[in-house]
Amino acid sequence: MVTEKEKKTRGQVLEEWKEFVWNPRTREFMGRTGTSWAFILLFYLVFYAFLTALFTLTMWVMLQTLSDHIPTYQDQLATPGLMIRPKTENLEVLVNLSDSQSWKKHVEILDKFLEPYNDSIQAQKNDVCRPGHYYEQPDNGVLNYPKRACQFNRTQLGDCSGLSDPTHYGYSTGQPCVFIKMNRVINFYAGANQTMNVTCVGKRNEDAQNLGDFAMFPANGNIDLMYYPYYGKKFHVNYTQPLVAVKFMNVTPNVEVNVECRINAVNIATDDERDKFAGRVAFKLRIVKI
Amino acid sequence: MGKKKSEVYSVEVNGIKDIETANEGDGKEKYKGLKDHLGHKKDHQKEELKKELDLDDHKLNAKELEDKYGTNIIQGLTSARAAQILAQDGPNALSPPKETSEIIKFLRQMVGGFSLLLWAGAILCWIAYGIQLAKDKSASMDNVYLGVVLALVVIFTGIFAYYQEAKSTNIIASFSKMIPRQALVIRNGEKKEIPAEQLVVGDIVEIKGGDQIPADIRILASHGCKVDNSSLTGESEPQSRSSDFTHENPLETKNIGFYSTTCLEGTATGMVINTGDRTIIGRIASLASGVGNEKTPIAIEIEHFVHMVAGVAVSIGVIFFIIAVSMKYPVLESIIFLIGIIVANVPEGLLAAVTVSLSLTAKRMAKKNCLVKNLEAVETLGSTSIICSDKTGTLTQNRMTVAHLWFDNQIYQADTSEDQKAQIFDQSSATWVALSKIVTLCNRAEFRPGQEGVPIMKKIVVGDASETALLKFSEVIMGDVMERRGKNRKVAEIPFNSTNKFQLSIHETDDPNDKRFLLVMKGAPERILEKCSTIMINGQEQPLDETTAEAFQIAYMELGGLGERVLGFCHLYLPEDEFPDTYPFDIDAMNFPTSDLCFVGLLSLIDPPRSTVPDAVTKCRSAGIKVIMVTGDHPITAKAIAKSVGIISANSETVEDIAKRLNIPVEQVNKREAKAAVVNGMELKEMSQEQLDEILINHTEIVFARTSPQQKLIIVEGCQRQDAVVAVTGDGVNDSPALKKADIGIAMGIAGSDAAKNAADMVLLDDNFASIVTGVEEGRLIFDNLKKTIAFTLTKNIAELCPFLIFITAGVPLPIGTITILFIDLGTDIIPSIALAYEKAESDIMNRKPRHKKKDRLVNQQLALYSYLHIGIIQSLGAFLAYFTIYAEQGFRPTGLIFLRSYWEDDYLNDLEDSYGQEWTRYQRKYLEWTGYTAFFSAITIQQIADLIIRKTRRNSIFQQGLFRNKVIWVGIASQIIIALILSYGFGSITALNFTTLRVQYWFVAVPYAIIIWLYDEFRKLLIRRYPGSWWDKNMYY
C-alpha cells in the first residue's frame, strides 16, 4: 500500500527536480528566490570575510612569536641525518660505462653541487678557521649578523674534486665518487668537541667483497669541528657544509652493491631503528660493464 | 499488497465483529460497507472470502460430525489415529510470527547506514595496496591496515547495533512467554490430560470454568457454560455456550467455542474442529503479519540523513578525485585521497550514538510504563499527531462503579475515583438506609476468600461487573457486607435473567424483634417502577403519583443520558401474619407478591475514566495531538466518557447537539460548525473513503462508537491519508491488524492479548492513557536531542574533510590522518554525542504541534548548513591554526609548506630543507607530520567541547538552559579530554597509531576559536530569540 504511494514514475521525479531547479510559480531557483539568494550570498560573503580576517590575524600573531634565526623547537632534529650526492631516485648510483647518458646526469648534479666549494669562491666569501675547534659566533647581546662561515675548499676533496678531471669524478672509468654530507641542524655541536669521521662498509658480507677498495677525501673521512655550529640560512650566509667524498676504486661490475656510510661522532647515534638515515646513509652502487 | 489487504478485511466478513448487531440484518448487509471500502477489489477475492466462511460444523449434528472427523463422541480418537493426524496437521499451536533470521538481521546491520561506504573505502584500500604491490614488491602495508581498520569499524558498529536491537527484543520475548497449557481429552475411551499442543482435529475435549479453550471446538454438551470472547471480539459480556445451532454465522452461533477464549463458568464437552493456525485466532494472527510494517518516522529520517551525508561524501570524493587526477596525481594516490575523503565525511560513530540514545530513552520510557519493542518507535510516539485510543481500560478504569444515586427526589454524585474514599453524598436519610440494605442484600457477588489485607478496590470478586460495583460500593460505605448478609439470612432468590430483567431475593431481617421477611428487588428501572405502588421519600412510604413518577422519569433520563447503566431498587416487608417464619417460599410458583412494592431509589453505574486521563488529554490537546476515541460501546456512553475526559471539550457540540439546540433537522446543520463528532460503527460502514476523510478533517473531536476492532483499521488508514502519524491502542486479537498498520501500535500490558502485544511496537504496562502522553513527551525530547547529537557530530566532519581538500589542492603535508579521524569519530566524540540525549527540553515541548512528517526533518538544510559551513568552517580554521603553529615552530613556515607534498613524501629525500636551512630526514618529517595530526586532533577535540556546549540548546542561551543541569555533558567533556590525553601521552611512543606526545601549549592553540564558536552561536541564538520569524530565524534555526 505504501510502496504504491512512494514509487514515483521517472517522469515525476524529473519534474520535481526541474521544479526544484527553477520553480516558475514562486520564481525560485534551487528553492530560493532571487532576493533570498542575494541575502544568503551576502551573508556568506560577510561571514567568510570575517573568518578570513580572523584567521589571518591569528596566523599573524602566531608568526610574530617565531624567531628569524632559529626555530622555536628542534624536537625531531636531535640526530642529523646523512645523505649522498648525487641524490638519485631510490638512492641507487648507476654507472653504465657503455652509456655515458646514464652517468652524465650525475656529473651535472655534482658540478652544480660543488660549484660553491670552488677555492676562489671560498676564499672570497669565507674565513679560514682554526681546525679542531668550533667556530662559535655568539650574539652577546648584539645581533652578530651576518655570521661568517669557514672555508671548505673543493681541492680538499682530492681525486673527487672533479677539477680538471677527465674522468668526471671517476664516473667515466667506473670508479665513481659519492659525496656524503651531514644534514644541517642549527646550533648543533656535532662531535661534542671530539674528532669525528665518516666510514663506509658494504652492508652484507658479499657487499663488502664486491665493494673493493675505496679512498676517502679528506683523509679518513674526517669532518672538522670548525664547520659547526650552524646558525641557520638567514644568518649563516655562505655556509658551506663539510663533505666527505668516497671514491670506489674497483667495484665488482654488474652487481648491486649495498653500501652504508655512517658518521662516527660521540653525540650522534647511528642505531635508530625507525629512522634509517639518522647518522647514516645506505645507498646502492651498480657499475655496468660489458 | 492488494491481496493482503483483502485478507485483512475478510476477517470482518467472517463476522467476528458485529455480534451486537447480529439481529438487525442478515449476513449480506454486513458486507456493504466492506464492499464500498474495497471498491475496486476483484472477483477472485470473493472466492477467498467464501472459503474463509466454509466452516459449517456448527450446522452438523453429532452423527455427521463423527463421520466427518472419523471420531467417536464417547470413545474419542484412538491414540494411533491421533498421532497420525498430529503428524499430518502439526501441533496445535500458533506458529510464531515470522522472525527475520538472526543472520539476516546481522547482515543487515553490516550493510546498513554508512557501512556500504566504509566497505567501499576498505576495498579501495586493498585495491590500492594491490596496485602498489604489483609495482613494487616492498610496498608498505599501511593501506592494508587502513582497510582492515575500516572493515573492523563496520563490523564492530554492526555488532554493536545488532546487540542493542537484540537486547530490546529480548525484553519483549521474556514478556510474552507463554505457559504450556494442558487439555483434558478423551482418547481410547479414557480421559487424560495432555499438553494442549498435541490436540488434533476430532479429539473430544472437556472444558470447565477457568480453562482456556484449547482449540476451536464444536460444543457437544454444556452445563451452564459461559465464555469470554473479548480477546476475539472486544466484547467483554460473557456469552453462553450450548450444543444448539443458533446462527448461520459460525462466529455467532452458540455451539462453537474459540481457541484462546476463556470459559468463565460451567462445563462443556466439545469436539476439536480446528487446531493451530487454522483456528479463527490463528488466522487473524497470521493476517496481522500480512499487514506491512511501516517504516518508523525516525528510520525514514535517519535514512534521509544517511543519504544526505553519503551523497555529500561521494560527490566531494568524486569531485576531488577528478581534481586530483587532473592535477596529475597518479590514479593510485587519487584513490587514497578518495578513501580519506570518505572516511572524513562519514560520521562513523553517529549511528551507534543514535542507537544508544534511543535505547536510553526506551529505558526511561520503560520506567514510565511504556515498554518499547522497537527502538525506533521511541521517537514515533513523539511525532504522533493522532492517537486512536480504546475506551475501556485505557481511558477508563475498566470496572463498573457507582456514579450516581437518586433517592428522595434528588440526584447524588458518588466518588468514582480509583479508591472511592470520598463518598460525600448525604447518608443521613432513612431512604438511604433502606436503599443500602437492598444494595447489600440483593446481590450475588462475593469477595473471593483469603484477601483480608487487600484494599477493597483491589479485591477479586466472583460475580458480574454490575454486582461487583455494587458490592464494592456498599463495602466501602458500610463495611463488612458479608457479615451483614449473614445476619439477614437469604431464604429465597430469583437470579437476574434477561426476560425478567430483575433480580429478587427474600431475607430474614437482622432485627430480632422484627419477624417479617424483607423482599428486595433490583433491575431495569422501568420494570421495577411497574411493580411499585409506593415510593419512599425521606424514609416515609408515599403513594406513587403522577408527579413522583415524572420525577423518576426525569432522573432516569438524565442518568441514562450520561451514558450510565441505571438500576432501580425497591423492597417490601412481607406481613408477618401472611408469611410466617416457616413459610415455604417457592421461586417457581412465585408464592409471594411481586407487585405493589415500595420504590426506594436508583443507582447508576459507569466505567469511570481514570483520574489521570483528563489531564493527559488536555496535555495532548495543547501538544497538538488529536485524540480519537474508538470503542465498541454505545454512542451515549462513549460520548459521556469522551466528555468527562475532555476528548469532547465541554463547550463543543456535535451536529446532533446543534440540531437539537436549534430544533432543526440534522441535515440542515452546517457541519463545519460542529467541532465534535460521534460516529456510529454502522454509519462508518456506509461511508465512503471521502466521507470518512471529511469527518477526520473537519472535526477536531471525534468519537467512534459501536465500532468493531476491524473498523479500527479503516480509521487508522483514514488518519494516515491525512499524513498523520497515528498511534493506536488495542488489546484484542482483532486489534492486531490495526496495531500493525498504525505508525505506532500500543498494546495493553495487562488486558492485552499476546497477539496484540506481538503486533504492537509498544506495550503499556499499566494500560493507562496517561502513560502514552509521558511517552510522547519523551519521544519529542529525543527527536530534539537527536538533532543536537547529529549537529554536534556533523560539525567536525568538515574539520576532518578540509585537511584532505587543502592537502590535495595546496600540496601541504597531510594535516590529519585517516586513523586519527577514526579516533575522533569513534573515540572522543562518542560519549559527548550520547550525553546530548540527556539534555532537558528547552521549552515546554508539549506546547507545540507535533512535527510534520514530511516538513520537519531531523536533519534539515539549516542544520546541515550551520554545522558544515558555519561551525565546521570555524573549527577547521582553529585546527589549521594548530597545524600551522606546529610546523612553524618546528621550522616549516606556512609559505614553505605550499606544494611541498611531493618532496615531503619522497622516501629517498632525506635532506629536505626547512625555512631555517635545516635538513630533515624522511622519518623526522614523518614524525613531525604525526605531531601535526595530533595537534589537529587536539584542536578538533578542544573545539568539539565548545561545539558540545553550544549544541545543548538550539534557541535558548546556554545560561538559560543551565550549564550544569545536564551532568552527563560534563562526563562527556571529561571523556573527550581523557581519551585525547591518553592518545597523545599514553600512545605517544606507539607510532602505529600516528599519535605523538604533544607539548602542553599546543592544546590551547585552538581555544580562541572554541570561544568564537561559542560566542557566534550565542549571537545566533540571541537574534533568533529577538527576531522570531525573521530571515535570520528562518535560515539559522535548525
mmCIF file of C-alpha atoms in Angstrom, chain B residues 297-499:
data_model
loop_
_atom_site.group_PDB
_atom_site.id
_atom_site.type_symbol
_atom_site.label_atom_id
_atom_site.label_comp_id
_atom_site.label_asym_id
_atom_site.label_seq_id
_atom_site.Cartn_x
_atom_site.Cartn_y
_atom_site.Cartn_z
ATOM 1 C CA PRO B 297 9.416 8.024 11.050
ATOM 2 C CA ILE B 298 12.800 8.091 12.718
ATOM 3 C CA ALA B 299 14.029 5.324 10.436
ATOM 4 C CA ILE B 300 12.942 7.435 7.482
ATOM 5 C CA GLU B 301 14.694 10.434 8.974
ATOM 6 C CA ILE B 302 17.885 8.536 9.595
ATOM 7 C CA GLU B 303 17.772 7.112 6.112
ATOM 8 C CA HIS B 304 17.292 10.610 4.737
ATOM 9 C CA PHE B 305 20.234 11.776 6.774
ATOM 10 C CA VAL B 306 22.428 8.875 5.733
ATOM 11 C CA HIS B 307 21.583 9.516 2.109
ATOM 12 C CA MET B 308 22.428 13.156 2.531
ATOM 13 C CA VAL B 309 25.776 12.557 4.177
ATOM 14 C CA ALA B 310 26.653 9.736 1.820
ATOM 15 C CA GLY B 311 25.698 11.981 -1.082
ATOM 16 C CA VAL B 312 27.969 14.721 0.191
ATOM 17 C CA ALA B 313 30.765 12.223 0.813
ATOM 18 C CA VAL B 314 30.554 10.586 -2.568
ATOM 19 C CA SER B 315 30.182 13.797 -4.527
ATOM 20 C CA ILE B 316 33.038 15.572 -2.757
ATOM 21 C CA GLY B 317 35.076 12.408 -3.104
ATOM 22 C CA VAL B 318 34.417 12.148 -6.820
ATOM 23 C CA ILE B 319 34.961 15.871 -7.438
ATOM 24 C CA PHE B 320 38.306 15.779 -5.727
ATOM 25 C CA PHE B 321 39.220 12.523 -7.379
ATOM 26 C CA ILE B 322 38.735 14.283 -10.686
ATOM 27 C CA ILE B 323 40.612 17.341 -9.452
ATOM 28 C CA ALA B 324 43.440 15.143 -8.221
ATOM 29 C CA VAL B 325 43.675 13.265 -11.496
ATOM 30 C CA SER B 326 43.601 16.458 -13.488
ATOM 31 C CA MET B 327 46.317 17.851 -11.220
ATOM 32 C CA LYS B 328 48.435 14.949 -12.491
ATOM 33 C CA TYR B 329 48.341 12.976 -9.303
ATOM 34 C CA PRO B 330 48.731 9.280 -10.048
ATOM 35 C CA VAL B 331 45.423 7.425 -10.014
ATOM 36 C CA LEU B 332 46.607 5.314 -7.114
ATOM 37 C CA GLU B 333 47.168 8.334 -4.940
ATOM 38 C CA SER B 334 43.887 9.797 -6.048
ATOM 39 C CA ILE B 335 42.197 6.630 -4.856
ATOM 40 C CA ILE B 336 43.860 7.028 -1.492
ATOM 41 C CA PHE B 337 42.618 10.618 -1.324
ATOM 42 C CA LEU B 338 39.156 9.341 -2.120
ATOM 43 C CA ILE B 339 39.328 6.968 0.831
ATOM 44 C CA GLY B 340 40.424 9.777 3.100
ATOM 45 C CA ILE B 341 37.566 11.961 1.966
ATOM 46 C CA ILE B 342 35.027 9.210 2.501
ATOM 47 C CA VAL B 343 36.318 8.426 5.973
ATOM 48 C CA ALA B 344 36.396 12.109 6.879
ATOM 49 C CA ASN B 345 32.870 12.641 5.663
ATOM 50 C CA VAL B 346 31.216 9.696 7.303
ATOM 51 C CA PRO B 347 30.326 10.134 10.954
ATOM 52 C CA GLU B 348 31.250 6.560 11.818
ATOM 53 C CA GLY B 349 30.144 6.722 15.426
ATOM 54 C CA LEU B 350 26.911 8.567 14.897
ATOM 55 C CA LEU B 351 24.568 5.689 14.206
ATOM 56 C CA ALA B 352 25.849 3.898 17.274
ATOM 57 C CA ALA B 353 25.273 7.052 19.302
ATOM 58 C CA VAL B 354 21.754 7.330 17.924
ATOM 59 C CA THR B 355 21.061 3.728 18.834
ATOM 60 C CA VAL B 356 22.318 4.266 22.354
ATOM 61 C CA SER B 357 20.321 7.477 22.722
ATOM 62 C CA LEU B 358 17.200 5.697 21.595
ATOM 63 C CA SER B 359 17.747 2.801 23.934
ATOM 64 C CA LEU B 360 18.399 5.179 26.821
ATOM 65 C CA THR B 361 15.067 6.796 26.100
ATOM 66 C CA ALA B 362 13.482 3.387 25.760
ATOM 67 C CA LYS B 363 14.755 2.558 29.214
ATOM 68 C CA ARG B 364 13.454 5.819 30.574
ATOM 69 C CA MET B 365 10.094 5.109 28.973
ATOM 70 C CA ALA B 366 10.015 1.601 30.383
ATOM 71 C CA LYS B 367 10.299 3.168 33.822
ATOM 72 C CA LYS B 368 7.237 5.188 32.959
ATOM 73 C CA ASN B 369 5.384 2.036 31.955
ATOM 74 C CA CYS B 370 5.901 2.284 28.200
ATOM 75 C CA LEU B 371 7.769 -0.803 27.103
ATOM 76 C CA VAL B 372 9.165 -0.188 23.661
ATOM 77 C CA LYS B 373 9.718 -3.212 21.466
ATOM 78 C CA ASN B 374 11.240 -1.493 18.517
ATOM 79 C CA LEU B 375 13.854 1.076 19.447
ATOM 80 C CA GLU B 376 12.862 3.405 16.691
ATOM 81 C CA ALA B 377 9.302 3.515 17.951
ATOM 82 C CA VAL B 378 10.630 5.643 20.786
ATOM 83 C CA GLU B 379 10.585 8.645 18.544
ATOM 84 C CA THR B 380 7.468 7.698 16.613
ATOM 85 C CA LEU B 381 5.432 8.365 19.695
ATOM 86 C CA GLY B 382 6.862 11.864 19.794
ATOM 87 C CA SER B 383 5.796 12.656 16.268
ATOM 88 C CA THR B 384 2.344 11.219 16.811
ATOM 89 C CA SER B 385 -0.371 13.593 15.681
ATOM 90 C CA ILE B 386 -3.389 11.371 16.199
ATOM 91 C CA ILE B 387 -3.994 8.881 18.943
ATOM 92 C CA CYS B 388 -6.787 6.400 18.351
ATOM 93 C CA SER B 389 -7.498 5.196 21.817
ATOM 94 C CA ASP B 390 -9.624 2.438 23.172
ATOM 95 C CA LYS B 391 -12.045 3.443 25.817
ATOM 96 C CA THR B 392 -12.317 0.523 28.127
ATOM 97 C CA GLY B 393 -9.321 0.101 30.339
ATOM 98 C CA THR B 394 -7.247 2.743 28.645
ATOM 99 C CA LEU B 395 -9.301 5.834 29.232
ATOM 100 C CA THR B 396 -11.425 4.206 31.876
ATOM 101 C CA GLN B 397 -10.679 2.126 34.923
ATOM 102 C CA ASN B 398 -12.242 -0.949 33.326
ATOM 103 C CA ARG B 399 -14.596 -1.645 36.171
ATOM 104 C CA MET B 400 -18.170 -0.653 36.697
ATOM 105 C CA THR B 401 -18.537 1.819 39.506
ATOM 106 C CA VAL B 402 -21.485 3.525 41.094
ATOM 107 C CA ALA B 403 -21.511 7.019 39.730
ATOM 108 C CA HIS B 404 -24.859 8.477 40.786
ATOM 109 C CA LEU B 405 -27.675 7.774 43.175
ATOM 110 C CA TRP B 406 -31.207 9.017 43.078
ATOM 111 C CA PHE B 407 -33.390 8.929 46.130
ATOM 112 C CA ASP B 408 -35.573 11.423 47.979
ATOM 113 C CA ASN B 409 -36.150 13.056 44.624
ATOM 114 C CA GLN B 410 -32.593 14.104 44.344
ATOM 115 C CA ILE B 411 -29.541 13.017 42.375
ATOM 116 C CA TYR B 412 -26.413 12.464 44.367
ATOM 117 C CA GLN B 413 -22.969 12.008 42.978
ATOM 118 C CA ALA B 414 -20.736 9.194 44.109
ATOM 119 C CA ASP B 415 -16.976 9.265 44.092
ATOM 120 C CA THR B 416 -15.713 7.352 41.081
ATOM 121 C CA SER B 417 -12.016 7.862 41.630
ATOM 122 C CA GLU B 418 -9.760 4.834 41.856
ATOM 123 C CA ASP B 419 -10.100 4.406 45.625
ATOM 124 C CA GLN B 420 -13.623 5.832 46.099
ATOM 125 C CA LYS B 421 -12.684 7.096 49.557
ATOM 126 C CA ALA B 422 -14.514 10.395 49.381
ATOM 127 C CA GLN B 423 -18.209 9.483 49.311
ATOM 128 C CA ILE B 424 -19.736 12.806 50.140
ATOM 129 C CA PHE B 425 -23.445 12.380 49.435
ATOM 130 C CA ASP B 426 -25.980 12.710 52.189
ATOM 131 C CA GLN B 427 -26.123 9.420 54.057
ATOM 132 C CA SER B 428 -28.404 10.563 56.868
ATOM 133 C CA SER B 429 -31.692 9.973 55.101
ATOM 134 C CA ALA B 430 -33.699 6.956 56.148
ATOM 135 C CA THR B 431 -34.242 6.248 52.470
ATOM 136 C CA TRP B 432 -30.538 5.697 52.076
ATOM 137 C CA VAL B 433 -30.637 3.167 54.910
ATOM 138 C CA ALA B 434 -33.302 1.247 53.061
ATOM 139 C CA LEU B 435 -31.554 1.606 49.747
ATOM 140 C CA SER B 436 -28.213 0.486 51.129
ATOM 141 C CA LYS B 437 -29.894 -2.561 52.547
ATOM 142 C CA ILE B 438 -31.256 -3.531 49.153
ATOM 143 C CA VAL B 439 -27.916 -2.879 47.500
ATOM 144 C CA THR B 440 -26.209 -5.091 50.025
ATOM 145 C CA LEU B 441 -28.702 -7.917 50.074
ATOM 146 C CA CYS B 442 -29.948 -8.138 46.531
ATOM 147 C CA ASN B 443 -26.554 -9.074 45.235
ATOM 148 C CA ARG B 444 -24.975 -12.412 44.453
ATOM 149 C CA ALA B 445 -21.405 -11.193 44.100
ATOM 150 C CA GLU B 446 -18.927 -12.198 46.770
ATOM 151 C CA PHE B 447 -15.323 -11.434 47.580
ATOM 152 C CA ARG B 448 -13.091 -14.330 46.896
ATOM 153 C CA PRO B 449 -11.911 -15.572 50.298
ATOM 154 C CA GLY B 450 -8.404 -15.028 51.600
ATOM 155 C CA GLN B 451 -7.943 -11.385 50.681
ATOM 156 C CA GLU B 452 -8.034 -9.814 54.110
ATOM 157 C CA GLY B 453 -5.101 -7.469 53.621
ATOM 158 C CA VAL B 454 -6.092 -6.297 50.154
ATOM 159 C CA PRO B 455 -7.696 -2.856 49.741
ATOM 160 C CA ILE B 456 -11.370 -3.144 48.883
ATOM 161 C CA MET B 457 -10.980 -1.799 45.384
ATOM 162 C CA LYS B 458 -8.317 -4.349 44.565
ATOM 163 C CA LYS B 459 -10.135 -7.373 45.949
ATOM 164 C CA ILE B 460 -11.119 -10.011 43.495
ATOM 165 C CA VAL B 461 -14.838 -10.563 43.277
ATOM 166 C CA VAL B 462 -16.787 -13.504 41.963
ATOM 167 C CA GLY B 463 -19.730 -12.099 40.085
ATOM 168 C CA ASP B 464 -20.639 -9.900 37.183
ATOM 169 C CA ALA B 465 -19.433 -6.351 36.671
ATOM 170 C CA SER B 466 -22.515 -4.521 37.963
ATOM 171 C CA GLU B 467 -22.881 -6.632 41.045
ATOM 172 C CA THR B 468 -19.183 -6.254 41.747
ATOM 173 C CA ALA B 469 -19.561 -2.495 41.557
ATOM 174 C CA LEU B 470 -22.482 -2.563 43.965
ATOM 175 C CA LEU B 471 -20.699 -4.921 46.307
ATOM 176 C CA LYS B 472 -17.625 -2.743 46.496
ATOM 177 C CA PHE B 473 -19.729 0.380 46.789
ATOM 178 C CA SER B 474 -21.582 -0.897 49.801
ATOM 179 C CA GLU B 475 -18.433 -2.410 51.284
ATOM 180 C CA VAL B 476 -16.715 0.959 51.122
ATOM 181 C CA ILE B 477 -19.580 2.857 52.687
ATOM 182 C CA MET B 478 -20.950 0.440 55.214
ATOM 183 C CA GLY B 479 -18.195 -2.000 55.917
ATOM 184 C CA ASP B 480 -18.432 -5.737 56.107
ATOM 185 C CA VAL B 481 -21.075 -6.722 53.593
ATOM 186 C CA MET B 482 -20.634 -10.427 54.062
ATOM 187 C CA GLU B 483 -21.342 -10.143 57.765
ATOM 188 C CA ARG B 484 -24.494 -8.178 57.160
ATOM 189 C CA ARG B 485 -25.610 -10.663 54.597
ATOM 190 C CA GLY B 486 -25.040 -13.356 57.175
ATOM 191 C CA LYS B 487 -27.303 -11.544 59.622
ATOM 192 C CA ASN B 488 -30.009 -11.165 57.022
ATOM 193 C CA ARG B 489 -30.204 -14.774 56.019
ATOM 194 C CA LYS B 490 -31.388 -15.285 52.487
ATOM 195 C CA VAL B 491 -34.405 -17.583 52.208
ATOM 196 C CA ALA B 492 -35.179 -17.359 48.522
ATOM 197 C CA GLU B 493 -33.737 -15.855 45.401
ATOM 198 C CA ILE B 494 -34.536 -15.306 41.740
ATOM 199 C CA PRO B 495 -31.325 -14.508 39.853
ATOM 200 C CA PHE B 496 -31.295 -11.928 37.122
ATOM 201 C CA ASN B 497 -32.307 -13.062 33.698
ATOM 202 C CA SER B 498 -32.887 -11.189 30.520
ATOM 203 C CA THR B 499 -36.608 -11.955 30.264
#
